[in-house]
C-alpha positions as CSV (number, residue, x, y, z in Angstrom):
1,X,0.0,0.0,0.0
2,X,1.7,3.2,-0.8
3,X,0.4,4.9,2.0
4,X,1.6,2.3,4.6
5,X,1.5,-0.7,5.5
6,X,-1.3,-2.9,7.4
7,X,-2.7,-6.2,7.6
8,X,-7.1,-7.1,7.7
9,X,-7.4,-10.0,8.7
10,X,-10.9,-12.1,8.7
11,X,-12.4,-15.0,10.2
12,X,-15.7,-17.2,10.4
13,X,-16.7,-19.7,13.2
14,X,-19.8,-21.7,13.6
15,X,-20.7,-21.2,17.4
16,X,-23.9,-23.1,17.4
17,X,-25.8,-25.1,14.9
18,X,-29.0,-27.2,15.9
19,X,-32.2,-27.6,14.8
20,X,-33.5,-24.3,16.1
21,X,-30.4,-22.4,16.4
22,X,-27.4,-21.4,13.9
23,X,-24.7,-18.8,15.0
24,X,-22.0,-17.2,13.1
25,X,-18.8,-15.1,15.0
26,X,-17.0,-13.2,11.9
27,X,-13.3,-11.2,13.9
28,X,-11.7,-8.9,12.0
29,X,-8.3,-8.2,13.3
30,X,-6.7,-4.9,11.6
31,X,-3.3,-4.0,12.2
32,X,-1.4,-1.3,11.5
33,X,0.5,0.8,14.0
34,X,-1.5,-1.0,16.3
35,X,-4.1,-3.8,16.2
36,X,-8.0,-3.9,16.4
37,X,-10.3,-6.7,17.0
38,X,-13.8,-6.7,16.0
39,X,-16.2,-9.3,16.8
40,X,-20.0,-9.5,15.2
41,X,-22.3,-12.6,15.7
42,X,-25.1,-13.4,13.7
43,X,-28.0,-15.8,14.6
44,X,-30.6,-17.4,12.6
45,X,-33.9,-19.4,14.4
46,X,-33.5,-22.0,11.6
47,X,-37.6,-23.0,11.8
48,X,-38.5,-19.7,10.1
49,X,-35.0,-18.3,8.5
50,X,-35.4,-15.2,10.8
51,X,-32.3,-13.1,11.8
52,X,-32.3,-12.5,15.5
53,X,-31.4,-10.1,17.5
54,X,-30.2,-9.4,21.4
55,X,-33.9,-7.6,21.3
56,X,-36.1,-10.7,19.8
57,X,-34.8,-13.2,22.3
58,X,-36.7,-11.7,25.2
59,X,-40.1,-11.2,26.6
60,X,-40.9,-7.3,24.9
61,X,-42.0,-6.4,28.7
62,X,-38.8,-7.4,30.4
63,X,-36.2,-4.9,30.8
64,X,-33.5,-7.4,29.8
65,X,-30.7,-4.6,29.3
66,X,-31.0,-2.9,32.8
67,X,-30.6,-7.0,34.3
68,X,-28.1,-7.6,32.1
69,X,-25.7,-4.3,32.3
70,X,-26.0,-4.5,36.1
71,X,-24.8,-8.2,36.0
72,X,-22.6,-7.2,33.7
73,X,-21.1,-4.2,35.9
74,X,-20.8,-6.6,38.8
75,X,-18.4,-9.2,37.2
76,X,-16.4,-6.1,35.9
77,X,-16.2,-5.3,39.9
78,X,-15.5,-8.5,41.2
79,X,-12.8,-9.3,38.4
80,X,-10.9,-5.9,39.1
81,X,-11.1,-7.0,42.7
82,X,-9.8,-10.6,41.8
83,X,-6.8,-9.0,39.5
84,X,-5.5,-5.4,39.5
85,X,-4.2,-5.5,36.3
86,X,-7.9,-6.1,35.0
87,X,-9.5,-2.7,34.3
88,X,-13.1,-2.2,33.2
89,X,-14.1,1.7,32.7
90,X,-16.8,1.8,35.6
91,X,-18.1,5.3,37.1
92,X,-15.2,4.9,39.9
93,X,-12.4,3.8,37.7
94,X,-12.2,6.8,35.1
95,X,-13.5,10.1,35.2
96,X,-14.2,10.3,31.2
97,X,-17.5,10.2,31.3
98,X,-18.1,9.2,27.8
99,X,-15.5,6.3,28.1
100,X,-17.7,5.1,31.4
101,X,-19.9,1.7,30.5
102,X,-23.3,2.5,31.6
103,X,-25.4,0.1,29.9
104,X,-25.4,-2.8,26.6
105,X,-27.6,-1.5,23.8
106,X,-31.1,-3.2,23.1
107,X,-29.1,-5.0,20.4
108,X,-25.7,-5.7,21.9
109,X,-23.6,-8.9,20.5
110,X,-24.2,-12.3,22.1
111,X,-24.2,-15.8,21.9
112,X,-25.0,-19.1,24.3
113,X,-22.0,-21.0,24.9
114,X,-22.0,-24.5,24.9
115,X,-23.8,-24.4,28.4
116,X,-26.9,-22.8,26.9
117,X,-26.0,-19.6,29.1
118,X,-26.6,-16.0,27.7
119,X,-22.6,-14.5,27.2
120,X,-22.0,-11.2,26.0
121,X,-18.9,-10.1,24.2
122,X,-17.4,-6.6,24.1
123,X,-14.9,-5.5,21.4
124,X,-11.4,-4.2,22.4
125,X,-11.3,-0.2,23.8
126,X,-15.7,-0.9,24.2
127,X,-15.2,-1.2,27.7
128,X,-11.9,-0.8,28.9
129,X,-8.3,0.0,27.6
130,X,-6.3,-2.5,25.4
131,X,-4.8,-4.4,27.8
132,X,-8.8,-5.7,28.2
133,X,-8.5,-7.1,25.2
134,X,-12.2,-8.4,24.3
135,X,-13.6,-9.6,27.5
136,X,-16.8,-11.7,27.4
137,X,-19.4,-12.4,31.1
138,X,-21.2,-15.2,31.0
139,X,-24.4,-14.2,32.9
140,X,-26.4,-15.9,35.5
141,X,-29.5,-14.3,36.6
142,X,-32.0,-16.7,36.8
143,X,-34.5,-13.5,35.6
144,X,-32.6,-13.5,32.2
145,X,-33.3,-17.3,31.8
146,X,-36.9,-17.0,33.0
147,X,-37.9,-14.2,30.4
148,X,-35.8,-15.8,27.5
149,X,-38.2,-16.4,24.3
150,X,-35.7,-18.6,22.4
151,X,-32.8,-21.0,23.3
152,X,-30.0,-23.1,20.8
């Protein structure tokens, strides 16, 4: 490249595939002076074809992202406690507030692992500094797995 030179790098991997459930994890890695990782899942409920998002996979009157962020917030806490060199940008660990992770969006990445539990994956810099790299929380509220519409 004769403006520099870097390196994209993709690739695909089949995180679930059942009768009712088929997931697809694309990362994209870029690297120039520095390197990037991107992670975006796509999920299918294979008995219609449909394309489903964080959004469609809960009751519409549950406020899944509120239960979720907080659980989410909470790991961040306990895993900062657990390891100082683990930093998650929380109201009391960096005063830029628009750095600060308040809450997921109603159509944040996820997937179910191979436990059938909700995890949700954050890209590098999302939710703290490099050295974070792309942390993933598996989540546990039983409210989450009560108000879920469809599983793998």
């Amino acid at each position: 490249h004769e403006e520099g030179n870097f390196d994209l790098h993709v690739t695909w991997n089949i995180v679930t595939n059942t009768e009712n459930w088929f997931t697809l994890e694309l990362s994209t890695d870029l690297i120039m002076a520095g390197s990037n990782r991107e992670i975006r899942i796509y999920h299918i409920y294979v008995p219609t074809g449909e394309v489903m998002e964080l959004s469609d996979i809960f009751n519409p009157d549950f406020d899944y992202t509120s239960v979720i962020s907080q659980e989410i917030k909470e790991q961040m806490r306990e895993r900062m406690a657990a390891d100082p060199q683990d930093l998650y940008w929380l109201e009391e660990t960096t005063d830029v507030a628009d750095w600060r992770f308040n809450t997921i969006s109603a159509d944040h990445n996820f997937y179910f692992n191979e436990e059938g539990k909700l995890v949700i994956p954050f890209n590098k810099y999302e939710v703290g500094p490099g050295s974070t790299g792309t942390p993933e929380f598996v989540l546990e509220s039983p409210s989450l797995y009560e108000n879920l519409l469809y599983t793998p």
